[in-house]
Amino acid sequence: MSASETPRPASLPALVLALRDRAMTAATRTELAFSIANDSYPLLRFRQALVVERRSASKVQVHCVSGLATPKERTPFLNWVETLGGWLDQHYSPSEARLLLREQLDLPPSLAEGWAQWWPEVLWLVPLNPADPATSRGPAGRAWALFLLEQAPPEPLRPQLAGLAYSWRYCWQALAPRRRALRLPRRRLWWLVLVAVVAILLLPVRLSALAPAEIISLDSTAITSPLDGVVADMLVEPNQAVDAGTPLLRLDRSELESRAEVLRRQLDVARAELDAAGNLAFDDRSRLADMTRLRGQQAQRQAELTAIEARLERTLVVAPAAGVAVYSDRDDWEGRPVTTGERILRLADPAQPAVEIQLAAADAIALAPGAEVTVFLSAQPLTPLKATLTRTSYATQPDADGIDAYRLLARLDDADATPARLGLHGTAKVYGERVSLGYYLLRRPLATLRAWTGW
């Protein structure tokens, strides 16, 4: 051994002092473990010395074996030492150095067989981490120095060994790895936090708002009722594509047909009276005045009948152009009374889709044509659509839920690449100008505060 090659000190205290000095000069735990396992041989004359540490509840590591720099190979001896170290930690966790005799220990058969094969009778167990709960962090991290002796140390040597064990323990704990924490003066730390918060609040962000959206057509025609009446039949299904001239709906004709039939009978009567008056006029010239009156009545009945027949023709509403019939449901309209000019459905061109946005007045932001819009349709949540704002309204009007909202219109940027069916609903995100993050977060609270206080 390297320690045996150095000259032995003249006295026992000098040897113990030299071992303490070497322990105090160790820079790492590896150097300290090597010094404990090798430099103490002139004092103890052991057969072998080991330094072991419990890494976790189930793992024990051999740091150093006397005569070896670093034990790296997995040998049966090292495996047995690690197993014995776990057993010693469970049964012997002393806070002071302790002598153990093999014959006094109740070892399992596997450990007792290994002890008899590799180790002598006497074991001096030196804890490098105390077992005191106030200073120990639990089983993980405890370490021991194991000295294998042929016989127990003499009595005069034991007080010196106790002091040397304290020195080793102190050095082992002093060399424990510690995390260095960055410490700043409290006043400077508060200033740094304040500067960081202000810098974050000044970050520029896009002002935005969310609003309900619907896919409509830029080119749509409102189909209204041509006269007062009751819707008898809806001749097309909702969202059905139609051509120009296709019948869309029919109003009830029963009342108009009854009036037309009455007028036809009155017209026949007027014609018969006019013919009779003409025959009598050949003999009596005074009947010429009656013929003039009867011709007027006939013309009046004819005009009324022509007007009724024209209204009968208008009860059938046809499509003025090709498109898609957009309305809610047939049952909502069939049998429903309507007035002249009341909108029943829309005839939309699916080749020109657009986005109608109902921006609530409480969420309104400054917007101008050309603003960016992102549309998230409920039917296509993973495929957002890009659009550009084309029209805004300056006055609010109640939406379908009765909430005052601004009506916005946006044009899809790439309608051919991302087709959207008319009538689909979703959510639109409209982007305004860039503002600071502080303004973005405090805009709504400040507006509410001003509404309450009037400031």
XYZ file of C-alpha atoms in Angstrom:
455
model
C 0.000 0.000 0.000
C 1.054 3.613 -0.576
C 0.601 4.496 3.075
C 2.986 1.726 4.192
C 5.760 3.181 2.083
C 5.731 6.476 4.059
C 7.728 6.595 7.306
C 5.634 5.962 10.414
C 5.263 8.958 12.744
C 7.048 8.817 16.060
C 3.883 8.739 18.231
C 0.192 7.841 18.092
C -1.078 11.458 18.419
C 1.184 12.536 15.581
C -0.192 9.764 13.356
C -3.810 10.718 14.158
C -3.019 14.385 13.521
C -1.490 13.516 10.138
C -4.631 11.571 9.170
C -6.812 14.544 10.156
C -4.668 16.914 8.102
C -4.997 14.684 5.037
C -8.760 14.527 5.512
C -8.972 18.310 5.839
C -6.976 18.847 2.631
C -9.233 16.559 0.537
C -10.983 18.538 -2.197
C -13.685 15.987 -3.067
C -15.413 13.062 -1.452
C -13.495 10.718 -3.769
C -10.160 12.000 -2.402
C -11.473 11.771 1.148
C -12.650 8.170 0.655
C -9.236 7.211 -0.790
C -7.473 8.776 2.210
C -9.749 6.999 4.718
C -9.324 3.592 3.061
C -5.529 3.789 2.515
C -3.788 6.362 4.724
C -5.165 4.882 7.962
C -3.352 1.543 7.527
C -0.281 2.502 9.666
C -2.654 3.264 12.540
C -5.082 0.328 12.337
C -3.142 -2.386 10.515
C -6.377 -3.614 8.945
C -6.705 -6.387 6.410
C -8.951 -4.274 4.196
C -10.878 -1.015 4.334
C -13.906 0.134 2.317
C -16.022 3.284 2.023
C -19.656 2.640 0.998
C -22.651 4.956 0.521
C -26.355 4.245 0.224
C -27.587 6.014 -2.911
C -31.246 5.074 -2.553
C -33.478 2.806 -0.545
C -32.393 -0.205 -2.626
C -28.906 0.690 -3.896
C -25.565 0.747 -2.044
C -22.426 1.959 -3.836
C -18.805 1.111 -2.956
C -16.808 4.354 -3.195
C -13.360 3.010 -2.454
C -11.510 -0.232 -1.534
C -8.076 -0.095 0.005
C -5.373 -0.742 -2.554
C -7.646 0.217 -5.491
C -8.087 3.645 -7.045
C -11.718 3.151 -8.088
C -13.659 -0.160 -7.953
C -15.279 -0.369 -11.403
C -15.562 -4.071 -12.208
C -18.662 -5.912 -11.002
C -17.158 -8.787 -9.018
C -18.960 -11.212 -6.674
C -17.106 -9.594 -3.778
C -18.396 -6.097 -4.556
C -21.934 -7.426 -5.071
C -21.753 -9.112 -1.672
C -20.362 -5.954 -0.036
C -23.254 -3.889 -1.420
C -25.766 -6.431 -0.108
C -24.092 -6.457 3.308
C -24.062 -2.649 3.352
C -27.838 -2.597 2.913
C -28.231 -5.127 5.736
C -25.980 -3.109 8.060
C -27.935 0.063 7.319
C -31.202 -1.646 8.263
C -29.875 -3.168 11.505
C -27.055 -0.815 12.569
C -27.350 2.925 12.050
C -25.164 4.226 14.874
C -24.200 7.828 15.351
C -20.854 6.747 16.795
C -18.140 4.351 15.606
C -18.879 0.776 16.642
C -17.040 -2.583 16.762
C -18.963 -5.582 15.388
C -17.952 -9.221 15.874
C -19.117 -11.811 13.393
C -20.038 -14.324 16.042
C -22.349 -11.814 17.724
C -24.314 -10.948 14.557
C -27.439 -12.746 13.363
C -26.529 -12.715 9.675
C -28.549 -14.366 6.903
C -26.870 -17.562 5.597
C -25.749 -15.924 2.312
C -24.105 -12.991 4.110
C -22.589 -15.174 6.819
C -21.012 -17.426 4.191
C -19.450 -14.440 2.382
C -18.183 -12.960 5.646
C -16.480 -16.219 6.548
C -14.905 -16.389 3.088
C -13.689 -12.792 2.620
C -13.673 -10.926 5.928
C -11.988 -11.445 9.329
C -13.808 -11.623 12.629
C -13.765 -7.935 13.620
C -15.450 -5.024 11.783
C -15.005 -1.388 12.852
C -18.044 0.506 11.527
C -17.514 4.294 11.241
C -20.588 6.309 10.120
C -19.684 9.271 7.916
C -23.271 10.626 7.999
C -24.997 10.771 11.396
C -28.179 8.829 12.037
C -29.631 11.732 14.007
C -32.968 12.671 12.358
C -32.231 16.354 12.979
C -29.132 16.284 10.741
C -29.727 13.293 8.473
C -31.789 13.369 5.288
C -32.954 9.762 5.476
C -31.444 6.435 4.342
C -30.388 7.810 0.936
C -27.002 9.512 1.253
C -25.727 7.714 4.404
C -22.136 6.513 4.189
C -19.780 4.352 6.304
C -16.127 3.467 6.517
C -15.631 -0.297 7.081
C -12.310 -1.448 8.577
C -11.685 -5.237 8.625
C -9.453 -6.087 11.593
C -7.949 -9.304 12.805
C -8.610 -8.244 16.389
C -10.181 -5.375 18.284
C -8.132 -2.168 18.610
C -6.308 -1.790 21.946
C -7.944 0.316 24.647
C -5.425 3.213 24.517
C -6.158 3.612 20.793
C -9.937 3.796 20.995
C -10.249 7.440 22.245
C -7.996 8.540 19.399
C -10.095 6.577 16.915
C -13.283 8.273 18.166
C -11.789 11.720 17.541
C -10.513 10.650 14.111
C -14.012 9.365 13.224
C -15.482 12.775 14.113
C -12.957 14.460 11.824
C -13.795 12.136 8.925
C -17.513 12.707 9.455
C -17.067 16.490 9.495
C -15.021 16.456 6.266
C -17.492 14.119 4.534
C -20.436 16.403 5.307
C -18.460 19.520 4.371
C -17.714 18.057 0.920
C -21.400 17.291 0.194
C -22.493 18.815 -3.156
C -24.600 21.897 -2.656
C -26.750 23.908 -5.024
C -25.692 27.489 -5.373
C -28.579 29.876 -5.274
C -28.417 33.291 -6.864
C -28.938 35.775 -4.086
C -29.648 39.392 -4.751
C -30.337 42.197 -2.332
C -34.039 42.442 -1.597
C -34.338 46.037 -2.821
C -32.555 45.239 -6.077
C -34.700 42.137 -6.535
C -37.888 44.189 -6.214
C -36.589 46.681 -8.756
C -35.782 43.864 -11.191
C -39.260 42.407 -10.754
C -40.833 45.828 -11.348
C -38.765 46.423 -14.485
C -39.655 42.950 -15.810
C -43.397 43.524 -15.222
C -43.296 46.914 -16.951
C -41.356 45.454 -19.892
C -43.930 42.663 -20.268
C -46.837 45.128 -20.130
C -45.226 47.163 -22.924
C -44.995 44.226 -25.318
C -46.996 44.939 -28.519
C -49.951 42.654 -29.223
C -52.794 42.658 -31.734
C -56.114 43.908 -30.415
C -58.765 41.336 -31.288
C -62.377 40.373 -30.599
C -64.509 37.252 -31.045
C -67.985 37.305 -32.582
C -70.518 34.865 -34.093
C -70.140 34.375 -37.849
C -72.146 32.849 -40.700
C -71.241 31.977 -44.279
C -73.456 33.948 -46.671
C -73.261 34.941 -50.330
C -72.033 38.256 -51.658
C -74.599 38.010 -54.464
C -77.968 37.083 -52.962
C -81.528 38.034 -53.873
C -84.323 38.344 -51.348
C -87.481 36.490 -52.434
C -90.455 38.351 -50.954
C -94.177 37.816 -50.957
C -95.772 39.521 -54.033
C -99.099 40.044 -52.234
C -100.915 39.508 -48.956
C -101.872 35.913 -48.404
C -100.971 32.540 -46.903
C -98.078 30.350 -48.005
C -99.636 27.187 -49.369
C -96.578 25.190 -50.490
C -92.792 25.550 -50.418
C -91.781 23.964 -53.689
C -88.028 23.686 -52.965
C -86.089 22.228 -50.086
C -83.811 24.358 -47.889
C -80.364 24.867 -49.475
C -81.524 23.357 -52.753
C -79.815 24.531 -55.950
C -82.315 25.904 -58.492
C -82.194 27.325 -62.005
C -83.782 30.468 -63.327
C -87.566 30.030 -63.683
C -87.817 27.206 -61.128
C -90.984 27.518 -58.979
C -90.026 28.360 -55.412
C -93.320 28.703 -53.537
C -97.062 29.055 -54.052
C -99.498 31.223 -52.149
C -103.021 30.128 -51.323
C -105.374 30.780 -54.338
C -108.792 29.856 -52.903
C -109.957 33.394 -52.022
C -108.729 34.893 -55.313
C -110.287 32.080 -57.344
C -113.636 32.656 -55.601
C -113.515 36.354 -56.354
C -112.545 35.617 -59.974
C -115.494 33.253 -60.353
C -117.914 35.855 -58.972
C -116.526 38.470 -61.349
C -116.916 36.114 -64.296
C -120.596 35.624 -63.442
C -121.104 39.357 -63.033
C -119.341 39.916 -66.352
C -121.677 37.428 -68.058
C -124.687 39.213 -66.564
C -123.364 42.574 -67.741
C -122.893 41.224 -71.263
C -126.425 39.781 -71.324
C -127.954 43.068 -70.124
C -125.933 44.989 -72.711
C -127.174 42.697 -75.517
C -130.819 43.084 -74.361
C -130.503 46.845 -74.214
C -129.044 46.890 -77.741
C -132.021 44.934 -79.106
C -134.484 47.291 -77.435
C -132.658 50.352 -78.711
C -133.791 49.615 -82.295
C -137.382 50.307 -81.279
C -136.888 52.816 -78.462
C -134.201 55.462 -78.796
C -134.458 56.281 -75.101
C -132.661 52.997 -74.270
C -129.391 54.254 -75.764
C -128.490 55.850 -72.418
C -128.895 52.452 -70.707
C -126.471 50.903 -73.203
C -123.812 53.448 -72.246
C -124.232 52.608 -68.551
C -124.185 48.867 -69.166
C -121.014 49.141 -71.305
C -119.340 50.910 -68.360
C -120.388 48.156 -65.938
C -119.106 45.488 -68.330
C -115.742 47.253 -68.688
C -115.509 47.580 -64.887
C -116.190 43.878 -64.347
C -113.661 42.998 -67.037
C -110.964 45.156 -65.439
C -111.612 43.662 -61.997
C -111.422 40.139 -63.432
C -108.168 40.940 -65.246
C -106.648 42.271 -62.008
C -107.674 39.169 -60.064
C -106.299 36.866 -62.763
C -103.002 38.821 -62.668
C -102.858 38.326 -58.901
C -103.558 34.619 -59.379
C -100.567 34.393 -61.685
C -98.386 36.088 -59.045
C -99.264 33.477 -56.419
C -96.632 31.235 -58.006
C -93.163 32.659 -57.208
C -90.318 31.534 -59.477
C -86.553 32.003 -59.241
C -85.344 35.106 -61.106
C -81.845 33.596 -61.473
C -79.876 30.474 -60.644
C -78.708 29.999 -57.061
C -79.341 28.215 -53.772
C -82.616 28.628 -51.894
C -81.673 29.582 -48.342
C -84.346 29.446 -45.638
C -84.917 27.665 -42.337
C -87.581 24.953 -42.705
C -90.659 24.194 -44.787
C -92.866 23.742 -41.726
C -92.009 27.271 -40.587
C -93.604 28.775 -43.712
C -96.347 26.481 -45.001
C -99.682 27.815 -43.691
C -98.119 31.043 -42.440
C -99.779 34.366 -43.381
C -97.478 36.864 -45.062
C -97.754 40.467 -46.157
C -96.635 42.106 -49.351
C -92.852 42.553 -49.360
C -92.170 40.163 -46.465
C -88.966 38.188 -47.073
C -89.510 34.439 -47.249
C -86.144 33.144 -48.471
C -82.913 34.204 -50.120
C -81.575 33.069 -53.459
C -77.796 33.012 -52.991
C -74.918 32.431 -55.402
C -72.651 29.738 -53.814
C -69.734 30.776 -56.049
C -69.328 34.047 -54.096
C -69.202 33.133 -50.380
C -68.661 35.759 -47.712
C -68.686 35.960 -43.915
C -71.332 37.856 -41.973
C -70.124 38.781 -38.467
C -72.319 40.025 -35.603
C -69.885 41.903 -33.326
C -71.510 42.721 -29.983
C -71.395 46.384 -29.025
C -69.680 45.527 -25.722
C -66.806 43.831 -27.604
C -66.436 46.434 -30.338
C -62.938 47.593 -31.298
C -61.676 50.072 -33.881
C -61.940 48.359 -37.266
C -61.498 49.496 -40.850
C -61.980 47.792 -44.232
C -59.001 45.590 -44.958
C -58.653 44.272 -41.383
C -57.618 40.647 -40.966
C -60.270 38.088 -39.984
C -59.905 34.424 -39.014
C -63.040 32.258 -39.146
C -63.406 29.036 -37.139
C -66.428 27.132 -38.457
C -68.168 24.683 -36.123
C -68.226 22.080 -38.925
C -64.489 22.553 -39.649
C -62.810 23.438 -36.309
C -59.339 22.308 -37.455
C -59.378 24.333 -40.699
C -59.584 28.073 -39.984
C -60.482 30.314 -42.913
C -58.702 33.578 -43.661
C -60.836 36.555 -44.673
C -60.555 40.297 -45.166
C -63.016 42.804 -43.755
C -64.849 44.655 -46.551
C -67.697 46.475 -44.837
C -68.582 47.719 -41.367
C -71.739 49.272 -39.984
C -71.925 52.482 -37.965
C -75.175 51.609 -36.172
C -76.082 48.573 -34.113
C -79.118 46.420 -34.538
C -80.427 43.469 -32.507
C -79.112 40.097 -33.616
C -80.925 36.752 -33.399
C -80.392 36.690 -29.600
C -81.619 40.251 -29.118
C -78.125 41.653 -28.418
C -77.142 44.950 -30.013
C -74.361 44.176 -32.493
C -72.522 45.674 -35.434
C -72.955 43.835 -38.732
C -69.607 43.230 -40.436
C -68.989 41.673 -43.840
C -65.745 39.925 -44.798
C -64.568 38.364 -48.047
C -62.832 34.967 -47.994
C -59.248 35.286 -49.223
C -59.092 31.896 -50.941
C -62.619 30.625 -51.388
C -61.625 28.149 -54.121
C -58.938 26.394 -52.040
C -61.086 26.249 -48.863
C -64.743 25.998 -49.935
C -67.339 26.836 -47.301
C -70.977 25.838 -47.649
C -73.550 28.584 -47.311
C -75.320 28.672 -43.981
C -72.441 27.308 -41.873
C -71.988 28.975 -38.491
C -68.908 29.495 -36.368
C -66.783 32.094 -34.590
C -64.808 34.895 -36.220
C -61.761 36.579 -34.718
C -61.307 40.096 -36.017
C -57.953 41.848 -35.560
C -57.507 45.536 -34.932
C -54.433 47.707 -34.451
C -51.393 46.835 -32.341
C -51.486 47.970 -28.712
C -49.458 47.281 -25.589
C -50.184 44.194 -23.518
C -51.134 46.399 -20.551
C -53.789 48.200 -22.589
C -55.025 44.867 -23.981
C -55.538 43.476 -20.466
C -56.938 46.640 -18.859
C -59.167 47.895 -21.702
C -62.362 46.188 -20.540
C -61.848 46.911 -16.794
C -61.112 50.584 -17.541
C -64.195 50.880 -19.750
C -66.341 49.335 -17.006
C -64.819 51.645 -14.396
C -65.529 54.719 -16.522
C -69.117 53.546 -17.073
C -69.612 53.251 -13.296
C -67.815 56.393 -12.208
C -68.294 58.663 -15.208
C -64.632 59.656 -15.056
